[in-house]
Amino acid sequence: MFWKAVYVICLRDIRRFFREKSQIIGSIARPALWLAIMGTGFNTVFRSPDAGNYAQFLFPGIIGMTVLFTSVFSAVSVIWDRQFGFLREMLVAPVSRTSIAVGKTLSGCFQSMIQGSIIMVLSFIVDVTLTPLIIIKVLAIIFLISFALTSLGLLIASRMVSFEGFNLIMNFLVMPMFLMSGAFFPISGLPAWMKSIVAVNPLSYGVDALRGVILGIHEHALATDILFLAGFAIIMTAVAVTAFNKAE
Amino acid sequence: MIRTVDLCKYFDGVKAVDGVSFSVDKGEIFGFLGPNGAGKTTTINILCTLLTPTSGEAQVNGYDVTKNPSEVRKSIGLIFQEPSLDDRLTAEENLDFHGIIYDVPKDIRTERKKELLEMVDLWERRKNVVKTYSGGMKRRLEIARGLLHRPTVLFLDEPTLGLDPQTRNHIWKYINKLREDQGITIFMTTHYMDEAENCDRIAIIDYGKLVALDTPDNLKRLVGGDVITIRTTDDEKAEKEIGEQYNLNVRRDEAGIHLEIENSEEFIPQFISSFSTKINSIHLRRPTLDDVFLKLTGHEIRTEEASARDRMRMRMRGGH
């Protein structure tokens, strides 16, 4: 029963995902715009000894950004479900809340992997070559990042009854996480205060892992990135499941 | 099928449900009647394991709601007061979601889906996204969904709230058919008096307490006969005169003077011939549950409008 509930929750979210045409168009257009405009715009001022041009440096960061937003939005869709009643259909079903939380988390991971695949198709824009092995590794890393971030989002969603707190989370959690992840600039030359934020930001490990796999440039060893992400994901899932079980 | 003993639920010290005890038999249509905020929805939420009671006991289908919630959930179907469909999915996909999460095997699911969608006249529209449905269609789909896993008890929280009379009649036809065909037990809340008449027994609830529990006919007998409304040229004087001449339960408001009386057919001619104040009109009717409610609680059931929150929700829903 546990996995049936997980399956049906994922199935529903994926169905909704593909039904929303504007969302799919957006998921192609947004990264394409970032890469084309930011990539070109900053190319003239960007100097890095080991990275190629800025657009290439940015490419893994854009994957990270997309995974961040997809994961958080997927998790906070629970608030929508609460507002529009569907959450009750799930909560009153003879399945455990844990299975609902796990279902929601995995569905965020699948959506992120779909979005990530779309961006990988765009790799020709920035002239990055992706071998099948790299693609598999990237998808695995996306899964891990998304697992960590969706459970974080779910933890927030389980405590939030309305959308009023949503802007607060966007401004003080999601945006800082996004900006201070090393998606836009190398983190090696940053001042100490910013470095310490980057060091606890799960997304910076995710972006580092992606950049390592795609471009071969990284701050940490791949194992360090994976370990941090996995640790963060496990702790967050445990906390989120507990919070979800407690919520009225 | 359902049994509660001294059930209480407090929210921050407010007694939403205050010592409610009742039991519902198998195959019965049991109505919970009361104004909004009386504790109806809270009671339903406790019975379907969405809320835990502050104190007291509740059992559904022989299972305790706090000790054995998952068995309770398997036994019940729920039709919520507010829509709980995914409006981006089709009718069929909504039913599939429900069938899978309630562990209904695929072949049985396919069969019941057809049967139920035909019953609620939505089979033709099964491939349409629920967003395109009218309010009545959505409610019908929710009823079909609530029955997909063959519950032994069906909870209906204000099943026809905000629906037009035609749809309400339709839904009542389904409910009665269900009881005949499947012997299902139905527990419903309503604040429509005429709707409550369809129940086998009615519990009247006000401010979290049960004030009466009986069949609609027996409840009406509490009123003490028929209700006569008299309009005169001088209601105040007439009220006094009636009070002096007859030992009756008299009440006066803007609509006239209301009397409760047995043998009204004999009373009226005699009353007219002996009454000194000029009578403009006399209206006689059988007692309704409105009268019962008024008699028992001392106030009328409030026919409230949708709250601000509901209106906003409607707007948001209509907005996309």
XYZ file of C-alpha atoms in Angstrom:
568
model
C 0.000 0.000 0.000
C 2.867 2.333 0.822
C 4.301 2.252 -2.697
C 0.888 2.334 -4.339
C 0.204 5.639 -2.605
C 3.648 6.923 -3.590
C 3.011 5.822 -7.170
C -0.405 7.430 -7.495
C 0.757 10.734 -6.006
C 3.645 10.871 -8.482
C 1.339 9.846 -11.322
C -1.023 12.690 -10.544
C 1.726 15.311 -10.379
C 3.341 14.133 -13.612
C -0.035 14.174 -15.359
C -0.618 17.718 -14.166
C 2.896 18.672 -15.192
C 2.411 17.594 -18.787
C -1.091 19.035 -18.951
C 0.132 22.537 -18.201
C 1.380 23.615 -21.615
C 2.472 27.079 -20.470
C 4.604 25.462 -17.789
C 6.379 23.255 -20.299
C 6.992 26.163 -22.665
C 8.270 28.173 -19.708
C 10.589 25.397 -18.643
C 12.245 25.551 -22.053
C 12.146 29.311 -22.556
C 13.417 30.354 -19.131
C 16.758 28.504 -19.131
C 17.225 29.314 -22.830
C 16.826 33.026 -22.081
C 19.174 32.863 -19.104
C 21.811 31.078 -21.096
C 21.486 33.235 -24.195
C 21.259 36.629 -22.454
C 23.266 36.223 -19.250
C 25.734 33.922 -20.951
C 26.421 36.434 -23.687
C 26.182 39.536 -21.493
C 28.705 38.493 -18.872
C 31.003 36.722 -21.279
C 33.061 39.881 -21.860
C 33.847 40.445 -18.179
C 34.227 36.807 -17.161
C 37.802 35.585 -16.811
C 38.526 32.163 -15.442
C 41.686 30.207 -16.062
C 40.071 26.753 -16.231
C 36.478 27.359 -17.336
C 35.753 28.072 -20.964
C 33.388 30.953 -21.610
C 30.785 32.291 -19.174
C 27.824 30.631 -20.885
C 29.464 27.248 -20.358
C 30.273 28.091 -16.748
C 26.662 29.150 -16.251
C 25.121 26.030 -17.828
C 25.330 23.700 -14.769
C 24.194 26.620 -12.608
C 21.039 26.978 -14.683
C 20.302 23.285 -14.190
C 20.758 23.841 -10.448
C 18.473 26.870 -10.529
C 15.757 24.965 -12.358
C 15.985 22.041 -9.949
C 15.710 24.449 -7.013
C 12.571 26.144 -8.314
C 10.939 22.935 -9.534
C 11.552 21.218 -6.192
C 10.307 24.083 -4.049
C 7.226 24.674 -6.205
C 6.439 21.000 -6.295
C 6.594 20.818 -2.499
C 4.566 23.952 -1.860
C 1.875 22.668 -4.238
C 0.765 20.923 -1.036
C -0.437 24.341 0.110
C -2.512 24.640 -3.056
C -3.912 21.203 -2.429
C -4.807 22.275 1.064
C -6.488 25.452 -0.164
C -8.465 23.684 -2.864
C -9.408 20.678 -0.808
C -7.562 17.903 -2.589
C -5.189 17.385 0.326
C -8.131 16.078 2.342
C -8.823 13.447 -0.278
C -5.265 12.233 0.347
C -5.252 12.637 4.131
C -8.457 10.695 4.660
C -7.371 7.785 2.468
C -6.276 4.608 4.254
C -2.579 5.304 3.657
C 0.072 6.656 5.985
C 1.067 10.287 5.920
C 4.625 9.125 5.481
C 3.687 7.582 2.150
C 2.093 10.876 1.093
C 5.227 12.813 2.054
C 7.508 10.354 0.282
C 5.239 10.415 -2.766
C 5.390 14.193 -2.892
C 9.177 14.169 -2.512
C 9.724 11.618 -5.270
C 7.319 13.442 -7.546
C 9.417 16.605 -7.072
C 12.496 14.579 -8.029
C 10.874 13.240 -11.206
C 9.692 16.680 -12.241
C 13.182 18.053 -11.672
C 14.678 15.256 -13.747
C 12.277 16.025 -16.595
C 13.125 19.727 -16.395
C 16.830 18.901 -16.195
C 16.561 16.735 -19.303
C 14.927 19.607 -21.180
C 17.846 21.880 -20.279
C 20.360 19.248 -21.324
C 18.749 19.301 -24.754
C 19.639 23.008 -24.818
C 23.321 22.265 -24.266
C 23.977 22.977 -27.960
C 23.283 26.703 -27.303
C 26.362 26.968 -25.128
C 28.387 24.410 -27.034
C 28.752 21.873 -24.219
C 29.130 18.230 -25.209
C 27.209 15.689 -23.119
C 28.007 11.994 -23.433
C 25.393 9.413 -22.344
C 27.459 8.720 -19.226
C 27.472 12.400 -18.275
C 23.717 12.582 -18.824
C 23.135 9.643 -16.467
C 25.425 11.164 -13.836
C 23.692 14.553 -14.166
C 20.266 12.951 -13.744
C 21.452 11.107 -10.649
C 22.796 14.344 -9.158
C 19.543 16.161 -10.031
C 17.642 13.425 -8.209
C 19.762 13.907 -5.120
C 19.567 17.730 -5.130
C 15.843 17.610 -5.693
C 15.332 15.068 -2.920
C 17.068 17.408 -0.483
C 15.243 20.525 -1.643
C 11.775 19.008 -2.006
C 11.877 17.675 1.533
C 12.949 21.117 2.715
C 9.993 22.588 0.812
C 7.659 19.973 2.243
C 8.788 20.805 5.755
C 7.852 24.419 5.112
C 4.580 23.511 3.405
C 3.480 21.299 6.278
C 3.701 24.278 8.623
C 2.152 26.800 6.283
C -1.621 26.996 6.024
C -1.904 29.821 3.508
C 0.065 31.477 0.784
C 0.778 34.554 2.863
C 4.089 33.174 4.065
C 5.115 32.127 0.616
C 6.722 35.444 -0.394
C 8.731 35.409 2.793
C 10.147 32.027 1.888
C 10.865 33.068 -1.668
C 12.706 36.217 -0.550
C 14.589 34.935 2.449
C 15.229 31.322 1.612
C 14.872 30.434 -2.038
C 16.437 33.563 -3.551
C 19.498 33.602 -1.234
C 19.946 29.894 -1.826
C 19.806 30.519 -5.543
C 22.153 33.542 -5.569
C 24.694 32.090 -3.153
C 25.071 28.675 -4.716
C 27.928 29.422 -7.069
C 25.536 29.147 -9.990
C 26.615 32.561 -11.338
C 30.129 33.079 -10.108
C 33.005 30.978 -8.823
C 32.925 30.716 -5.038
C 36.679 30.504 -4.535
C 37.280 34.268 -4.448
C 34.350 35.227 -2.186
C 34.672 37.037 1.195
C 34.520 34.870 4.292
C 30.937 35.756 5.388
C 29.556 34.749 2.015
C 31.706 31.649 1.897
C 30.210 30.453 5.170
C 26.693 30.776 3.728
C 27.751 28.966 0.595
C 29.238 26.223 2.764
C 25.875 25.353 4.363
C 23.824 25.816 1.217
C 22.918 22.394 -0.188
C 22.456 23.864 -3.655
C 26.102 24.983 -3.834
C 27.174 21.352 -3.431
C 24.665 20.385 -6.089
C 25.903 23.013 -8.537
C 29.506 22.042 -7.783
C 28.757 18.390 -8.484
C 26.980 19.258 -11.732
C 29.814 21.520 -12.860
C 32.363 18.864 -12.002
C 30.547 16.215 -14.013
C 29.700 18.434 -16.989
C 32.783 20.676 -17.263
C 35.363 18.985 -15.064
C 35.803 22.058 -12.812
C 34.924 21.832 -9.137
C 35.646 23.161 -5.649
C 35.110 19.923 -3.749
C 35.615 16.306 -4.634
C 32.491 14.746 -6.142
C 32.254 12.402 -3.153
C 32.111 15.383 -0.755
C 29.270 16.946 -2.754
C 27.328 13.699 -2.886
C 27.863 13.017 0.802
C 26.697 16.471 1.850
C 23.617 16.299 -0.400
C 22.703 12.790 0.707
C 23.151 13.685 4.366
C 21.064 16.822 3.958
C 18.378 14.869 2.043
C 18.122 12.144 4.693
C 17.899 14.554 7.616
C 15.415 16.815 5.817
C 13.203 13.908 4.773
C 13.101 12.642 8.344
C 12.200 16.086 9.686
C 9.668 16.755 6.918
C 7.936 13.405 7.391
C 7.690 14.030 11.127
C 6.281 17.522 10.563
C 3.842 16.216 7.970
C 2.644 13.534 10.351
C 2.028 16.113 13.042
C 0.217 18.707 10.921
C -3.555 18.877 11.428
C -22.470 1.427 12.572
C -21.568 4.682 14.264
C -21.476 5.234 17.971
C -20.220 8.179 19.997
C -20.071 8.529 23.747
C -19.728 11.945 25.326
C -17.677 13.248 22.405
C -15.924 16.594 22.966
C -13.654 18.738 20.847
C -12.269 22.047 22.060
C -10.396 24.542 19.927
C -8.400 26.950 22.108
C -10.977 26.590 24.854
C -13.977 26.962 22.518
C -16.270 23.971 22.798
C -17.024 23.094 19.167
C -18.467 19.729 20.142
C -19.618 19.435 23.719
C -20.522 15.984 25.024
C -22.318 14.473 22.047
C -23.593 10.888 22.297
C -25.589 9.046 19.646
C -25.623 5.870 17.626
C -26.559 5.131 14.042
C -27.843 1.754 12.827
C -26.874 -0.078 9.683
C -28.732 1.125 6.597
C -30.012 4.220 8.299
C -29.993 7.726 6.860
C -29.011 9.821 9.813
C -29.120 13.603 9.649
C -27.173 16.087 11.674
C -29.104 19.316 11.593
C -27.933 22.659 12.872
C -26.770 26.107 11.884
C -23.258 26.713 10.619
C -20.783 26.666 13.467
C -22.939 24.310 15.524
C -20.299 21.574 15.441
C -21.542 19.434 12.542
C -18.387 19.477 10.450
C -16.181 19.052 13.508
C -18.134 15.908 14.419
C -17.741 14.548 10.878
C -14.035 15.325 10.930
C -13.645 13.363 14.156
C -15.639 10.421 12.792
C -13.531 10.290 9.627
C -10.257 10.529 11.621
C -9.205 13.979 10.375
C -9.421 15.363 13.922
C -8.774 13.690 17.235
C -11.391 14.268 19.935
C -10.421 16.169 23.088
C -12.314 13.567 25.097
C -14.983 10.930 24.658
C -15.246 7.979 22.310
C -16.260 7.450 18.726
C -16.598 4.245 16.746
C -17.309 3.711 13.078
C -18.064 0.250 11.713
C -16.921 -1.174 15.047
C -13.506 0.510 14.941
C -12.371 3.208 17.320
C -11.454 6.389 15.442
C -8.367 7.125 17.516
C -7.106 3.578 18.057
C -7.778 2.167 14.626
C -7.981 5.041 12.159
C -6.861 3.104 9.107
C -9.673 0.514 9.471
C -12.118 3.394 9.912
C -10.827 5.033 6.746
C -11.275 1.848 4.762
C -14.891 1.619 5.923
C -15.980 5.125 5.042
C -16.670 7.265 2.020
C -16.646 11.017 2.315
C -18.266 13.790 0.405
C -16.886 17.015 1.742
C -18.658 20.300 2.079
C -16.011 21.991 -0.033
C -14.860 20.485 -3.303
C -11.886 18.158 -2.997
C -11.362 17.170 -6.615
C -8.268 17.855 -8.636
C -9.722 20.145 -11.271
C -6.756 19.770 -13.616
C -7.462 16.073 -13.949
C -10.348 14.462 -15.805
C -13.240 12.757 -14.029
C -11.757 9.403 -14.862
C -8.310 10.347 -13.572
C -9.821 11.581 -10.316
C -11.579 8.250 -9.899
C -8.389 6.372 -10.765
C -6.462 8.269 -8.121
C -9.081 7.344 -5.574
C -9.265 3.715 -6.688
C -5.513 3.210 -6.488
C -5.063 4.926 -3.147
C -7.931 2.831 -1.724
C -6.446 -0.315 -3.246
C -9.346 -1.243 -5.525
C -8.055 -3.799 -8.072
C -7.868 -2.540 -11.630
C -10.590 -4.718 -13.230
C -13.079 -3.953 -10.449
C -12.133 -0.301 -10.693
C -12.860 -0.186 -14.422
C -16.232 -1.831 -13.903
C -17.310 0.394 -11.012
C -16.057 3.520 -12.706
C -18.469 2.936 -15.580
C -21.334 1.998 -13.291
C -20.886 5.008 -11.027
C -20.249 7.562 -13.754
C -23.411 6.371 -15.487
C -25.319 6.635 -12.237
C -24.347 10.293 -11.825
C -24.784 11.016 -15.562
C -21.150 11.870 -16.179
C -20.044 8.959 -18.311
C -20.105 11.061 -21.487
C -17.931 13.701 -19.846
C -15.432 11.345 -18.236
C -12.535 12.505 -20.423
C -13.108 16.196 -19.668
C -10.989 18.088 -17.200
C -12.959 18.765 -14.003
C -12.249 22.493 -14.356
C -14.862 22.573 -17.108
C -17.594 21.105 -14.863
C -20.449 22.998 -13.218
C -20.867 22.948 -9.431
C -23.541 20.272 -9.629
C -21.452 18.056 -11.869
C -18.492 18.338 -9.508
C -20.634 17.335 -6.567
C -22.002 14.374 -8.491
C -18.487 13.307 -9.376
C -17.501 13.536 -5.716
C -20.397 11.284 -4.812
C -19.307 8.759 -7.436
C -15.766 8.945 -6.114
C -16.855 8.487 -2.491
C -18.573 5.245 -3.482
C -15.815 3.765 -5.625
C -14.323 1.670 -2.814
C -17.770 0.467 -1.619
C -17.768 2.069 1.822
C -20.104 0.732 4.481
C -20.723 4.225 5.823
C -21.042 7.289 3.647
C -20.491 10.718 5.187
C -22.030 13.645 3.417
C -21.141 17.068 4.727
C -23.760 19.488 3.388
C -24.058 17.439 0.196
C -26.241 19.902 -1.661
C -24.939 23.213 -0.341
C -25.142 25.887 -3.008
C -26.773 23.625 -5.589
C -29.945 24.356 -7.515
C -33.154 22.519 -6.508
C -33.081 20.266 -9.570
C -29.595 19.003 -8.773
C -30.529 18.618 -5.128
C -33.456 16.366 -6.073
C -31.172 14.414 -8.346
C -28.648 13.838 -5.602
C -31.329 12.718 -3.188
C -32.527 10.202 -5.720
C -29.003 8.725 -5.851
C -28.724 8.631 -2.080
C -32.009 6.757 -1.698
C -31.049 4.367 -4.479
C -27.770 3.615 -2.756
C -29.449 2.675 0.421
C -31.862 0.375 -1.380
C -29.220 -1.251 -3.570
C -26.301 -1.519 -1.186
C -27.701 -1.132 2.310
C -25.197 1.615 2.900
C -25.396 3.677 6.089
C -25.551 7.393 5.497
C -24.528 10.101 7.907
C -25.172 13.589 6.676
C -25.133 17.130 7.908
C -27.335 19.853 6.590
C -28.838 23.144 7.509
C -31.616 22.820 4.949
C -34.747 21.809 6.808
C -36.506 20.322 3.810
C -33.480 18.180 3.134
C -33.440 16.849 6.675
C -36.956 15.505 6.078
C -35.403 12.769 3.929
C -33.600 11.288 6.925
C -34.795 8.356 8.997
C -33.666 10.081 12.144
C -32.404 13.549 12.845
C -30.103 14.835 15.540
C -30.482 18.540 16.155
C -27.270 20.177 17.261
C -26.772 23.710 18.504
C -23.682 25.256 20.098
C -21.959 21.865 20.158
C -24.712 20.072 22.078
C -27.416 17.657 20.951
C -30.798 19.151 21.725
C -32.979 16.402 20.225
C -32.729 13.097 18.381
C -35.732 11.425 16.783
C -37.577 10.732 13.544
C -38.712 13.823 11.623
C -42.368 13.027 12.425
C -41.764 12.598 16.126
C -39.755 15.792 16.222
C -42.590 17.646 14.586
C -44.957 16.309 17.208
C -42.897 18.228 19.756
C -44.296 21.410 18.277
C -47.780 20.525 19.507
C -49.968 20.427 16.429
C -50.306 22.820 13.529
C -48.990 26.310 13.228
C -51.522 29.090 12.675
C -50.403 32.565 11.689
C -52.936 35.343 12.164
C -52.664 38.909 10.892
C -54.955 41.487 12.416
C -55.382 45.246 12.313
C -53.855 45.435 15.798
C -51.536 42.541 16.504
C -50.582 43.758 19.955
C -54.152 43.895 21.132
C -54.934 40.575 19.462
C -52.013 38.894 21.186
C -53.319 40.060 24.526
C -56.814 38.870 23.733
C -55.625 35.419 22.712
C -53.526 35.228 25.838
C -56.576 35.975 27.980
C -59.008 33.658 26.227
C -56.922 30.601 25.337
C -54.226 28.692 27.098
C -51.916 28.620 24.082
C -48.293 29.025 23.101
C -48.306 32.458 21.418
C -45.481 34.233 19.620
C -45.632 37.525 17.758
C -43.261 38.926 15.130
C -43.450 41.071 11.978
C -45.173 38.240 10.112
C -48.087 38.138 12.562
C -49.139 36.115 15.559
C -48.126 32.466 15.609
C -50.073 29.816 17.510
C -49.348 26.155 17.919
C -52.504 24.153 18.210
C -53.904 20.670 17.816
C -57.318 20.178 16.143
C -56.829 23.387 14.203
C -59.752 22.593 11.872
C -62.178 22.866 14.769
C -60.365 25.717 16.426
C -60.410 28.160 13.510
C -64.209 28.599 13.000
C -64.784 28.941 16.713
C -61.892 31.374 17.018
C -63.130 33.631 14.193
C -66.675 33.851 15.541
C -65.602 34.833 19.030
C -62.623 37.083 18.301
C -63.168 40.827 18.715
C -60.113 42.260 16.929
C -60.499 42.547 13.142
C -58.701 39.657 11.410
C -56.929 40.334 8.093
C -55.794 36.808 7.321
C -55.365 33.351 8.789
C -52.723 30.979 7.592
C -52.595 27.351 8.647
C -49.753 24.957 8.038
C -48.319 21.696 9.270
C -45.258 22.061 11.470
C -41.852 21.917 9.795
C -38.456 21.175 11.224
C -37.909 24.940 11.296
C -40.614 25.122 13.964
C -38.998 22.259 15.831
C -35.646 23.960 15.779
C -37.137 27.228 16.957
C -39.016 25.504 19.718
C -36.019 23.564 20.973
C -33.344 26.227 20.738
C -35.293 29.459 21.047
C -33.776 30.855 17.869
C -34.177 30.311 14.159
C -31.660 28.385 12.149
C -29.477 31.062 10.665
C -29.646 31.115 6.916
C -26.270 32.616 6.478
C -24.526 33.762 3.374
C -21.230 32.370 2.227
C -18.491 33.670 4.478
C -15.888 36.068 3.143
C -13.374 33.259 2.920
C -15.698 31.101 0.842
C -16.439 33.958 -1.499
C -12.745 34.572 -2.005
C -12.199 30.901 -2.644
C -14.967 30.955 -5.260
C -13.358 33.905 -6.977
C -9.969 32.242 -6.970
C -11.440 29.100 -8.390
C -13.341 30.943 -11.076
C -10.213 32.896 -11.911
C -8.446 30.134 -13.726
